[in-house]
Structure formats: structure tokens, C-alpha cells
Short mmCIF file of C-alpha atoms in Angstrom, two decimals:
data_model
loop_
_atom_site.label_atom_id
_atom_site.label_comp_id
_atom_site.label_asym_id
_atom_site.label_seq_id
_atom_site.Cartn_x
_atom_site.Cartn_y
_atom_site.Cartn_z
CA UNK W 1 -11.08 27.93 11.15
CA UNK W 2 -8.32 26.56 13.12
CA UNK W 3 -6.09 29.32 14.47
CA UNK W 4 -2.44 29.37 13.12
CA UNK W 5 0.47 28.71 15.62
CA UNK W 6 2.11 31.58 17.20
CA UNK W 7 5.56 32.77 15.81
CA UNK W 8 8.20 31.26 17.74
CA UNK W 9 10.31 33.62 19.87
CA UNK W 10 13.98 34.00 18.59
CA UNK W 11 16.32 31.48 19.87
CA UNK W 12 18.69 33.13 22.68
CA UNK W 13 21.56 31.16 23.07
CA UNK W 14 24.14 31.88 25.71
CA UNK W 15 27.64 32.78 24.40
CA UNK W 16 28.81 29.33 25.59
CA UNK W 17 25.87 27.62 23.68
CA UNK W 18 28.25 26.17 21.19
CA UNK W 19 30.14 24.26 24.03
CA UNK W 20 26.91 22.94 25.41
CA UNK W 21 26.61 19.06 24.72
CA UNK W 22 23.12 18.77 23.09
CA UNK W 23 20.35 16.89 24.92
CA UNK W 24 18.66 14.08 23.21
CA UNK W 25 14.95 14.86 23.60
CA UNK W 26 14.50 14.81 20.00
CA UNK W 27 15.03 11.19 19.88
CA UNK W 28 12.02 10.53 21.78
CA UNK W 29 10.01 12.01 18.80
CA UNK W 30 11.53 8.87 16.94
CA UNK W 31 10.30 6.62 19.47
CA UNK W 32 6.78 8.10 19.51
CA UNK W 33 6.77 7.85 15.63
CA UNK W 34 8.12 4.21 15.84
CA UNK W 35 5.53 3.11 18.28
CA UNK W 36 2.84 4.64 16.28
CA UNK W 37 3.74 3.29 12.98
CA UNK W 38 3.53 -0.31 14.59
CA UNK W 39 0.11 0.50 15.88
CA UNK W 40 -0.96 2.06 12.58
CA UNK W 41 -0.02 -1.11 10.71
CA UNK W 42 -1.42 -3.52 13.39
CA UNK W 43 -4.83 -1.91 12.98
CA UNK W 44 -4.46 -1.91 9.40
CA UNK W 45 -3.19 -5.27 8.64
CA UNK W 46 -5.29 -7.36 11.20
CA UNK W 47 -8.23 -7.47 8.68
CA UNK W 48 -6.51 -9.31 6.06
CA UNK W 49 -5.78 -12.14 8.50
CA UNK W 50 -9.40 -12.06 9.71
CA UNK W 51 -10.77 -11.60 6.27
CA UNK W 52 -11.76 -15.37 5.89
CA UNK W 53 -13.57 -15.46 9.39
CA UNK W 54 -15.17 -12.03 8.41
CA UNK W 55 -16.38 -13.40 5.09
CA UNK W 56 -17.73 -16.59 6.47
CA UNK W 57 -19.65 -14.89 9.47
CA UNK W 58 -20.97 -11.98 7.40
CA UNK W 59 -21.56 -14.00 4.30
CA UNK W 60 -19.48 -11.85 1.87
CA UNK W 61 -18.34 -12.45 -1.44
CA UNK W 62 -14.64 -11.78 -2.74
CA UNK W 63 -16.03 -8.68 -4.34
CA UNK W 64 -17.62 -7.18 -1.27
CA UNK W 65 -14.50 -8.19 0.78
CA UNK W 66 -12.31 -6.28 -1.93
CA UNK W 67 -14.63 -3.20 -1.42
CA UNK W 68 -14.14 -3.40 2.33
CA UNK W 69 -10.46 -3.36 1.81
CA UNK W 70 -10.77 -0.38 -0.73
CA UNK W 71 -13.17 1.57 1.68
CA UNK W 72 -10.01 2.04 3.88
CA UNK W 73 -7.86 2.89 0.95
CA UNK W 74 -10.14 5.63 -0.51
CA UNK W 75 -10.74 7.40 2.66
CA UNK W 76 -6.97 7.20 3.52
CA UNK W 77 -6.39 8.66 0.27
CA UNK W 78 -8.90 11.25 0.19
CA UNK W 79 -8.00 12.79 3.70
CA UNK W 80 -4.45 12.64 3.46
CA UNK W 81 -4.36 16.26 2.30
CA UNK W 82 -6.76 17.64 4.76
CA UNK W 83 -4.61 15.58 7.52
CA UNK W 84 -1.59 17.01 6.24
CA UNK W 85 -2.74 20.53 5.92
CA UNK W 86 -4.27 20.61 9.48
CA UNK W 87 -0.85 19.92 10.75
CA UNK W 88 0.62 22.51 8.77
CA UNK W 89 -1.94 24.99 10.47
CA UNK W 90 -2.33 23.90 14.05
CA UNK W 91 0.96 21.69 14.59
CA UNK W 92 1.05 17.87 14.63
CA UNK W 93 0.38 17.52 18.46
CA UNK W 94 -3.19 18.32 18.26
CA UNK W 95 -4.03 16.56 14.96
CA UNK W 96 -2.18 13.41 15.91
CA UNK W 97 -4.18 13.25 19.21
CA UNK W 98 -7.48 13.66 17.35
CA UNK W 99 -6.52 11.07 14.35
CA UNK W 100 -5.31 8.32 16.70
CA UNK W 101 -8.55 8.43 18.84
CA UNK W 102 -10.42 8.41 15.92
CA UNK W 103 -9.00 5.39 14.17
CA UNK W 104 -8.86 3.53 17.40
CA UNK W 105 -12.33 4.07 18.07
CA UNK W 106 -13.28 2.54 14.49
CA UNK W 107 -10.86 -0.28 14.70
CA UNK W 108 -13.04 -1.51 17.67
CA UNK W 109 -16.19 -0.66 15.79
CA UNK W 110 -14.87 -2.84 12.89
CA UNK W 111 -15.60 -6.08 15.25
CA UNK W 112 -19.33 -4.98 15.59
CA UNK W 113 -19.98 -4.81 11.98
CA UNK W 114 -23.11 -6.81 11.00
CA UNK W 115 -23.19 -6.46 7.25
CA UNK W 116 -20.99 -5.49 3.99
CA UNK W 117 -22.12 -1.97 4.38
CA UNK W 118 -21.45 -1.47 8.06
CA UNK W 119 -18.00 -3.15 7.58
CA UNK W 120 -17.49 -0.55 4.65
CA UNK W 121 -18.54 2.01 6.70
CA UNK W 122 -16.13 1.29 9.63
CA UNK W 123 -13.14 0.71 7.42
CA UNK W 124 -13.77 4.16 5.47
CA UNK W 125 -14.09 5.91 8.95
CA UNK W 126 -10.81 4.10 9.99
CA UNK W 127 -9.16 5.17 7.01
CA UNK W 128 -10.05 8.96 7.59
CA UNK W 129 -8.23 8.48 10.90
CA UNK W 130 -5.19 7.15 9.75
CA UNK W 131 -4.92 9.33 6.85
CA UNK W 132 -3.54 12.19 9.17
CA UNK W 133 -0.81 9.79 10.69
CA UNK W 134 2.48 9.77 8.34
CA UNK W 135 2.18 13.42 6.99
CA UNK W 136 2.09 14.51 10.73
CA UNK W 137 4.93 12.33 11.95
CA UNK W 138 6.86 13.76 9.06
CA UNK W 139 5.98 17.21 10.10
CA UNK W 140 7.41 16.59 13.39
CA UNK W 141 10.33 15.19 11.97
CA UNK W 142 10.73 18.28 9.94
CA UNK W 143 10.61 20.41 13.03
CA UNK W 144 12.51 18.12 15.62
CA UNK W 145 15.23 16.52 13.47
CA UNK W 146 18.25 18.30 11.65
CA UNK W 147 18.44 17.57 7.95
CA UNK W 148 21.12 14.90 8.29
CA UNK W 149 19.18 12.78 10.76
CA UNK W 150 15.61 12.67 8.86
CA UNK W 151 16.02 10.09 6.12
CA UNK W 152 17.69 7.67 8.75
CA UNK W 153 14.53 8.42 11.05
CA UNK W 154 12.38 7.70 8.18
CA UNK W 155 14.15 4.26 7.69
CA UNK W 156 13.86 3.43 11.24
CA UNK W 157 9.80 4.43 11.29
CA UNK W 158 9.03 2.52 8.19
CA UNK W 159 11.12 -0.51 9.39
CA UNK W 160 9.02 -0.39 12.53
CA UNK W 161 5.74 0.04 10.65
CA UNK W 162 6.37 -2.81 8.26
CA UNK W 163 7.49 -5.08 10.96
CA UNK W 164 4.37 -4.18 13.00
CA UNK W 165 2.41 -5.50 9.97
CA UNK W 166 4.56 -8.32 9.30
CA UNK W 167 3.99 -10.10 12.67
CA UNK W 168 0.39 -8.96 12.73
CA UNK W 169 -0.75 -12.15 11.37
CA UNK W 170 0.98 -14.20 14.02
CA UNK W 171 -0.56 -11.91 16.65
CA UNK W 172 -4.05 -12.08 15.12
CA UNK W 173 -3.77 -15.75 15.02
CA UNK W 174 -2.44 -15.72 18.83
CA UNK W 175 -5.38 -13.57 19.74
CA UNK W 176 -7.95 -15.57 17.93
CA UNK W 177 -6.96 -18.65 19.93
CA UNK W 178 -8.66 -16.82 22.80
CA UNK W 179 -11.20 -14.53 21.77
CA UNK W 180 -13.34 -14.03 18.47
CA UNK W 181 -12.33 -11.81 15.70
CA UNK W 182 -14.96 -9.31 16.77
CA UNK W 183 -13.15 -8.89 20.34
CA UNK W 184 -9.78 -8.89 18.52
CA UNK W 185 -10.24 -5.77 16.77
CA UNK W 186 -11.93 -4.16 20.19
CA UNK W 187 -8.40 -5.09 21.83
CA UNK W 188 -6.13 -3.77 19.22
CA UNK W 189 -8.30 -0.46 19.12
CA UNK W 190 -7.47 0.30 22.83
CA UNK W 191 -3.56 0.19 22.19
CA UNK W 192 -4.04 3.39 20.15
CA UNK W 193 -5.71 5.28 22.96
CA UNK W 194 -2.99 4.46 25.32
CA UNK W 195 -0.35 5.99 22.92
CA UNK W 196 -2.43 9.05 22.26
CA UNK W 197 -2.43 9.97 26.17
CA UNK W 198 1.35 9.49 26.54
CA UNK W 199 2.19 11.41 23.40
CA UNK W 200 -0.05 14.46 23.99
CA UNK W 201 1.55 14.86 27.37
CA UNK W 202 5.03 14.74 26.19
CA UNK W 203 5.15 16.25 22.74
CA UNK W 204 5.20 20.05 21.84
CA UNK W 205 4.98 21.51 18.32
CA UNK W 206 8.03 23.87 19.27
CA UNK W 207 11.12 22.19 20.82
CA UNK W 208 11.96 25.27 22.67
CA UNK W 209 8.84 24.94 24.66
CA UNK W 210 9.98 21.41 25.71
CA UNK W 211 11.85 21.43 29.19
CA UNK W 212 13.84 18.47 28.24
CA UNK W 213 15.62 20.59 25.24
CA UNK W 214 18.66 22.35 26.13
CA UNK W 215 20.54 25.24 24.43
CA UNK W 216 22.93 22.77 22.66
CA UNK W 217 20.03 20.86 20.99
CA UNK W 218 18.31 24.23 20.29
CA UNK W 219 21.18 25.14 18.42
CA UNK W 220 21.34 21.86 16.67
CA UNK W 221 17.54 22.40 15.63
CA UNK W 222 18.10 26.08 14.53
CA UNK W 223 17.50 25.35 10.94
CA UNK W 224 14.72 22.77 11.49
CA UNK W 225 12.43 24.68 13.86
CA UNK W 226 11.68 27.19 11.30
CA UNK W 227 9.63 24.55 9.58
CA UNK W 228 6.94 24.67 12.63
CA UNK W 229 6.11 28.39 11.59
CA UNK W 230 2.37 28.71 10.75
CA UNK W 231 1.70 29.89 7.39
CA UNK W 232 -1.14 31.15 5.08
CA UNK W 233 -2.67 29.08 2.09
CA UNK W 234 -0.73 26.36 0.68
CA UNK W 235 0.41 27.21 -2.88
CA UNK W 236 -1.45 24.32 -4.63
CA UNK W 237 -0.80 26.15 -8.09
CA UNK W 238 2.89 25.88 -7.54
CA UNK W 239 2.61 22.00 -6.63
CA UNK W 240 0.81 21.33 -9.58
CA UNK W 241 3.19 23.37 -11.74
CA UNK W 242 5.96 21.23 -10.27
CA UNK W 243 7.24 18.46 -12.53
CA UNK W 244 8.98 17.03 -9.29
CA UNK W 245 5.96 17.09 -7.44
CA UNK W 246 3.89 15.19 -10.28
CA UNK W 247 6.63 12.49 -10.34
CA UNK W 248 6.59 11.99 -6.61
CA UNK W 249 2.89 11.66 -6.79
CA UNK W 250 3.27 8.97 -9.85
CA UNK W 251 5.93 6.73 -8.24
CA UNK W 252 4.13 6.65 -4.80
CA UNK W 253 0.94 5.86 -6.93
CA UNK W 254 2.64 2.75 -8.35
CA UNK W 255 4.55 1.77 -5.49
CA UNK W 256 1.21 1.72 -3.29
CA UNK W 257 -0.70 -0.22 -5.94
CA UNK W 258 1.70 -3.24 -5.43
CA UNK W 259 2.43 -3.02 -2.06
CA UNK W 260 -1.18 -3.21 -1.05
CA UNK W 261 -1.48 -6.60 -2.40
CA UNK W 262 0.73 -7.81 0.87
CA UNK W 263 -1.84 -6.35 3.32
CA UNK W 264 -5.16 -7.28 1.72
CA UNK W 265 -5.16 -10.40 -0.71
CA UNK W 266 -1.81 -11.98 0.37
CA UNK W 267 -3.46 -14.47 2.83
CA UNK W 268 -6.12 -15.54 0.19
CA UNK W 269 -3.52 -16.07 -2.32
CA UNK W 270 -1.54 -18.24 0.09
CA UNK W 271 -4.86 -20.33 0.79
CA UNK W 272 -5.87 -20.71 -2.77
CA UNK W 273 -2.44 -21.35 -4.20
CA UNK W 274 -1.02 -23.48 -1.57
CA UNK W 275 -3.89 -25.41 0.08
CA UNK W 276 -1.94 -28.43 1.22
CA UNK W 277 -0.07 -26.07 3.86
CA UNK W 278 -0.98 -26.07 7.32
CA UNK W 279 -2.72 -22.81 8.53
CA UNK W 280 0.52 -22.15 10.97
CA UNK W 281 2.75 -22.56 7.71
CA UNK W 282 0.60 -20.15 5.66
CA UNK W 283 0.46 -17.65 8.42
CA UNK W 284 4.52 -17.80 8.78
CA UNK W 285 4.69 -17.21 4.91
CA UNK W 286 2.23 -14.09 5.29
CA UNK W 287 4.83 -12.63 7.65
CA UNK W 288 7.60 -12.59 4.81
CA UNK W 289 6.74 -9.74 2.75
CA UNK W 290 6.37 -6.99 5.35
CA UNK W 291 9.25 -8.40 7.19
CA UNK W 292 11.40 -8.25 4.22
CA UNK W 293 10.00 -4.68 3.52
CA UNK W 294 11.17 -3.43 6.92
CA UNK W 295 14.84 -4.61 6.32
CA UNK W 296 14.46 -2.65 2.85
CA UNK W 297 13.56 0.48 4.75
CA UNK W 298 16.21 0.30 7.37
CA UNK W 299 18.91 -0.75 4.91
CA UNK W 300 17.94 2.43 2.82
CA UNK W 301 18.09 4.64 5.74
CA UNK W 302 21.37 3.27 6.75
CA UNK W 303 23.34 3.30 3.35
CA UNK W 304 21.96 6.69 2.08
CA UNK W 305 24.70 8.91 3.74
CA UNK W 306 27.56 6.60 2.65
CA UNK W 307 26.08 6.21 -0.76
CA UNK W 308 25.64 10.07 -0.96
CA UNK W 309 29.28 10.54 -0.31
CA UNK W 310 30.05 8.04 -3.04
CA UNK W 311 27.78 9.44 -5.60
CA UNK W 312 28.70 12.77 -4.76
CA UNK W 313 24.94 13.98 -4.20
CA UNK W 314 22.04 13.00 -1.84
CA UNK W 315 19.75 13.51 -5.01
CA UNK W 316 21.53 10.79 -7.26
CA UNK W 317 21.24 8.60 -4.03
CA UNK W 318 17.41 9.02 -3.63
CA UNK W 319 16.98 8.57 -7.51
CA UNK W 320 19.19 5.44 -7.39
CA UNK W 321 17.34 3.68 -4.33
CA UNK W 322 14.10 4.71 -6.12
CA UNK W 323 14.84 3.62 -9.47
CA UNK W 324 16.45 0.27 -8.48
CA UNK W 325 13.90 -0.33 -5.59
CA UNK W 326 10.62 -0.24 -7.96
CA UNK W 327 12.23 -1.57 -10.89
CA UNK W 328 13.59 -4.46 -8.69
CA UNK W 329 10.08 -5.06 -7.26
CA UNK W 330 8.77 -5.68 -10.70
CA UNK W 331 11.63 -8.18 -11.38
CA UNK W 332 11.13 -10.13 -8.25
CA UNK W 333 7.30 -10.37 -8.79
CA UNK W 334 8.01 -11.74 -12.21
CA UNK W 335 10.52 -14.17 -10.84
CA UNK W 336 7.98 -15.31 -8.02
CA UNK W 337 5.50 -16.65 -10.60
CA UNK W 338 8.19 -19.08 -11.91
CA UNK W 339 8.33 -21.16 -8.59
CA UNK W 340 6.01 -23.92 -7.48
CA UNK W 341 7.46 -24.17 -4.15
CA UNK W 342 5.56 -21.99 -1.75
CA UNK W 343 8.65 -20.94 0.28
CA UNK W 344 10.59 -19.99 -2.94
CA UNK W 345 7.49 -18.19 -4.33
CA UNK W 346 6.80 -16.00 -1.41
CA UNK W 347 10.58 -15.20 -0.62
CA UNK W 348 10.51 -13.73 -4.10
CA UNK W 349 7.57 -11.68 -3.16
CA UNK W 350 9.42 -10.74 -0.02
CA UNK W 351 12.30 -9.52 -2.16
CA UNK W 352 9.84 -7.60 -4.08
CA UNK W 353 8.74 -6.00 -0.80
CA UNK W 354 12.52 -5.20 0.04
CA UNK W 355 12.93 -3.58 -3.09
CA UNK W 356 9.49 -1.72 -2.90
CA UNK W 357 11.06 -0.19 0.48
CA UNK W 358 14.36 0.80 -0.69
CA UNK W 359 12.20 3.72 -2.18
CA UNK W 360 10.31 4.63 0.90
CA UNK W 361 12.70 6.58 3.10
CA UNK W 362 13.85 8.82 -0.15
CA UNK W 363 10.34 9.53 -1.16
CA UNK W 364 9.45 10.93 2.30
CA UNK W 365 12.85 12.63 2.86
CA UNK W 366 11.96 14.17 -0.56
CA UNK W 367 8.75 15.47 0.64
CA UNK W 368 10.74 16.91 3.84
CA UNK W 369 13.18 18.81 1.79
CA UNK W 370 11.36 19.80 -1.09
CA UNK W 371 7.98 21.02 0.83
CA UNK W 372 9.98 22.68 3.53
CA UNK W 373 7.30 24.50 5.51
CA UNK W 374 4.67 22.87 3.51
CA UNK W 375 6.15 19.25 4.30
CA UNK W 376 2.79 18.14 5.91
CA UNK W 377 0.73 19.17 2.75
CA UNK W 378 3.19 17.71 0.15
CA UNK W 379 3.67 14.60 2.08
CA UNK W 380 -0.24 14.40 2.53
CA UNK W 381 -0.77 14.85 -1.07
CA UNK W 382 2.02 12.19 -2.09
CA UNK W 383 0.28 9.60 0.43
CA UNK W 384 -3.28 10.65 -1.04
CA UNK W 385 -1.95 9.62 -4.68
CA UNK W 386 -0.30 6.71 -3.38
CA UNK W 387 -3.28 5.41 -1.52
CA UNK W 388 -5.62 6.18 -4.32
CA UNK W 389 -3.57 3.46 -6.02
CA UNK W 390 -3.59 1.27 -3.05
CA UNK W 391 -7.19 1.61 -2.85
CA UNK W 392 -7.74 0.62 -6.60
CA UNK W 393 -5.60 -2.34 -6.61
CA UNK W 394 -7.72 -4.60 -4.12
CA UNK W 395 -10.81 -3.80 -6.35
CA UNK W 396 -9.13 -4.86 -9.43
CA UNK W 397 -7.70 -8.05 -8.21
CA UNK W 398 -10.81 -9.97 -8.08
CA UNK W 399 -11.71 -9.00 -11.52
CA UNK W 400 -8.45 -9.94 -12.89
CA UNK W 401 -8.50 -13.19 -11.05
CA UNK W 402 -11.90 -14.03 -12.49
CA UNK W 403 -10.62 -13.17 -16.09
CA UNK W 404 -7.75 -15.33 -15.64
CA UNK W 405 -9.87 -18.22 -14.45
CA UNK W 406 -8.47 -18.02 -10.95
CA UNK W 407 -4.73 -18.05 -11.81
CA UNK W 408 -2.93 -15.39 -9.60
CA UNK W 409 -0.07 -14.80 -12.03
CA UNK W 410 -1.94 -12.35 -14.15
CA UNK W 411 -2.27 -10.06 -11.15
CA UNK W 412 1.46 -10.45 -10.38
CA UNK W 413 2.29 -9.65 -13.64
CA UNK W 414 0.02 -6.63 -13.66
CA UNK W 415 1.54 -5.48 -10.18
CA UNK W 416 5.04 -5.68 -11.82
CA UNK W 417 4.19 -3.53 -14.85
CA UNK W 418 2.98 -0.88 -12.54
CA UNK W 419 6.09 -1.04 -10.37
CA UNK W 420 8.32 -0.55 -13.34
CA UNK W 421 6.49 2.51 -14.30
CA UNK W 422 6.99 3.86 -10.92
CA UNK W 423 10.76 3.13 -11.26
CA UNK W 424 10.92 5.21 -14.22
CA UNK W 425 9.42 8.33 -12.63
CA UNK W 426 12.52 8.41 -10.24
CA UNK W 427 14.93 8.77 -13.02
CA UNK W 428 13.59 12.43 -13.56
CA UNK W 429 12.74 13.50 -9.84
CA UNK W 430 14.67 16.23 -8.26
CA UNK W 431 14.48 15.03 -4.58
CA UNK W 432 16.33 17.73 -2.88
CA UNK W 433 15.61 21.43 -3.94
CA UNK W 434 12.91 23.13 -2.15
CA UNK W 435 10.03 24.55 -4.26
CA UNK W 436 10.74 27.92 -2.53
CA UNK W 437 13.81 28.14 -4.20
CA UNK W 438 12.63 26.55 -7.38
CA UNK W 439 9.55 28.82 -8.03
CA UNK W 440 10.19 31.45 -5.33
CA UNK W 441 7.21 29.89 -3.16
CA UNK W 442 6.79 31.37 0.10
CA UNK W 443 4.52 29.42 2.79
CA UNK W 444 4.42 32.71 4.95
CA UNK W 445 1.22 34.66 5.28
#
């Protein structure tokens, strides 16, 4: 059983601490989160661009490729809670080192798959590793950032993640011009190992233990660092009894169900719907959804504070962004099927992705505020339910496509309906009140 983190010593500030200009060590945490988010999405999205080559070389059907896509999603979903829980127990530093090394190894191993089963196994193990990423980055934000900076940090991180995924098709196409798809996965796997080395050397689970943090910054983080405290068993019964937690789970399931299309079947959709386009034209179009999604994330992060002042409430702001975002995604997908022009159709899909990501920073910000010391576990559980939806969608797409005689519009209407259900969830979420205040939960031993 992992040993809990020791209780931090009380902060001893000098009488003149209030006059000390805070250091900026906490911003390096955002830098590490941004770079890891990019690496995460490069490793995750590269298989969609390489899928036609993989299908050809391994002689896979669409259903088998769909199962390979889903293998990552199911593993990612199933191991979200263990990854977040472990971060709450032993701290994000050790957990992130382990998971990044693991998923990097299986990214490389994907390049040596020889059958449908071996490909599914590699992607499943890859998903186990990636499952610990965002819950533990969220945990690190909860420890290292004051509350006022967290949603903006989430927006920056998700912008980076989406743009990392957006430009991955171009990166993969460029790398494939030099090496095979097998060596492409090996090269991408090495990037994560470099990140893990530098992160482990710099990061500390308690800001007070970092030599670059001065008294002024410690004072700024006085309310945040308490979230690094170890605790006993996670109060799952309180999670289950909370309507807010169920609604957070539900909206993220719906969001991920629709969003996974962009990183799995999007290249195939472009190949089959617009065969007259060149390979480079399709590759550029494939970048649009995640590029627009990144803009949606940072846009939400930037407008959250001004919008909260205008609406008079952070809770109203998050509900507004969540409902408009997911409902808008549904509308834009319905609009996209009206266009025969490939650019207009994909721009509409890109706007759906933009709207999707308007809800992202608020959802993760809600996990930090509602979860408190249990933020890793709550965000892990939300991401688990979300990626269960994401794992289900790639499996369903081929069957809907077959029933619709190859017409992709049926899938788009299905995604739109699920998005709208997610938008409805946001109307009833309390995304700011900590569970400890609602139900007198204590995460202390």
C-alpha cells in the first residue's frame, strides 16, 4: 500500500512576508502541464492518421480498427480513478513519472504490432498509462496555483492539448515521408521519456520544498497547499450521493462521446466523403477540429473572469459556458451535414469542436473546487465516465455507418443528440461548492 504524504510543516512567514514580491515558480508547473498535454495528444492522435496504413499492413477490417481505437478508450476510462486516487495518496510527482514512462513505452510498442490482437493490447496498455495524466496535472494545479488562476491554467493546458492533436496529422505525414509508420510510433514514444526526466528533477509535491519558491509565493499559495495533504479512504459514498457529481460525470460522458470522433474516425470520414481531394488537402482539413477546439479552451479560460463579474457568479459562468458549449456543438454538427463543400462542412465540424471545448475548463475547474483535497479522485472519476463514452463511440460508428449504407450523416446526428443531453446536464450543476461544505465530507484520516 503506498505510504501517504507527510503532513507539511506550518508556513512560517516573516513579518515582512506581505511585502515580498512573489516568485513565479508556479508558472513552471503550467509549462510542464502544457508540454505534457501536447505529448499526450501527439501520442494519442497519431494512430488516427496512421490508421489506413495500419489497416493495410495488418489486414484489418473497419470493425477491428474500431476495436483498436476503443481499446485505448476503455483502458483510459477504467484506470482514471486508480490514477487520480494514487495521486491523492502519494502525490502527482511519482505518479506522473510512472505513467509517462509507461505510456511512452507502449506508444513505441504500437509500432511493432503484428496482428489485430497485439495492436489492441498495445493500445490498451497505452491507455492505462495515459489515464493518470490529467487527474494528476489537475492535482498539481490544485496544489501549486491559487484558485483565481486555475481555470485560466486549465484553458491554456487544453489549448495546448488540442493544438498538439490538431497538428499531429501534419507531423505524422511529415515523419512518414522519412520512416515507416512503425518507426513513427517509436520516435514519438521517446519524447515522453525526455519530459519525464526533466519533470521529476524539477517538480515537488509541496511548493514549500522547492528552492525557487519564496515567502511571498508561499503566502499566495497558503490556501492551495492544503490540498496536498494526504487523506484516508476517498468518500465514494458521498460522491455517489451528490447530484453535482453525477451531472459532472454525465456531461463529460456526452462530451467525450462526440469528441472522440475527431481523433479516431475523422480521417476515414474525409477519405470516404471527399475522395476527390488530395492527401495534403485532407490532412489540412483534419487539423481543423482540434485547432478550433484549442481556441475554444483558451477563449473560455480568458472570458471566465470577466463573465463571472458580469453574471455575478462563477457558478453561473461555468453553467453558461457548459450549456452553450455542448448545445452549440450539437447545432454545428447538424449544420455540417447540410454542406456538400468539404471546407464548409469541416469548418462546421471545427465549430462543433470549438463549442465542445467551451465546457472543458469549467468542468475541470469544477473538479478542483468541488473535490478539494479529493480533486485527483473526483477528476479521475469524471474522466473515467467521459472516456467510457469516448471508448463506446468508435465501436458504434462502424455499425451505424453500415446501417446507414455508408452515409456518415447518421453518425453526425447521433453525436449531436448526445451533445445536447450533455448540455442539459449543465443547467443543474453546482460547479463551485466543495463537497466538504455540502455534505460535511472530510478527506482527512
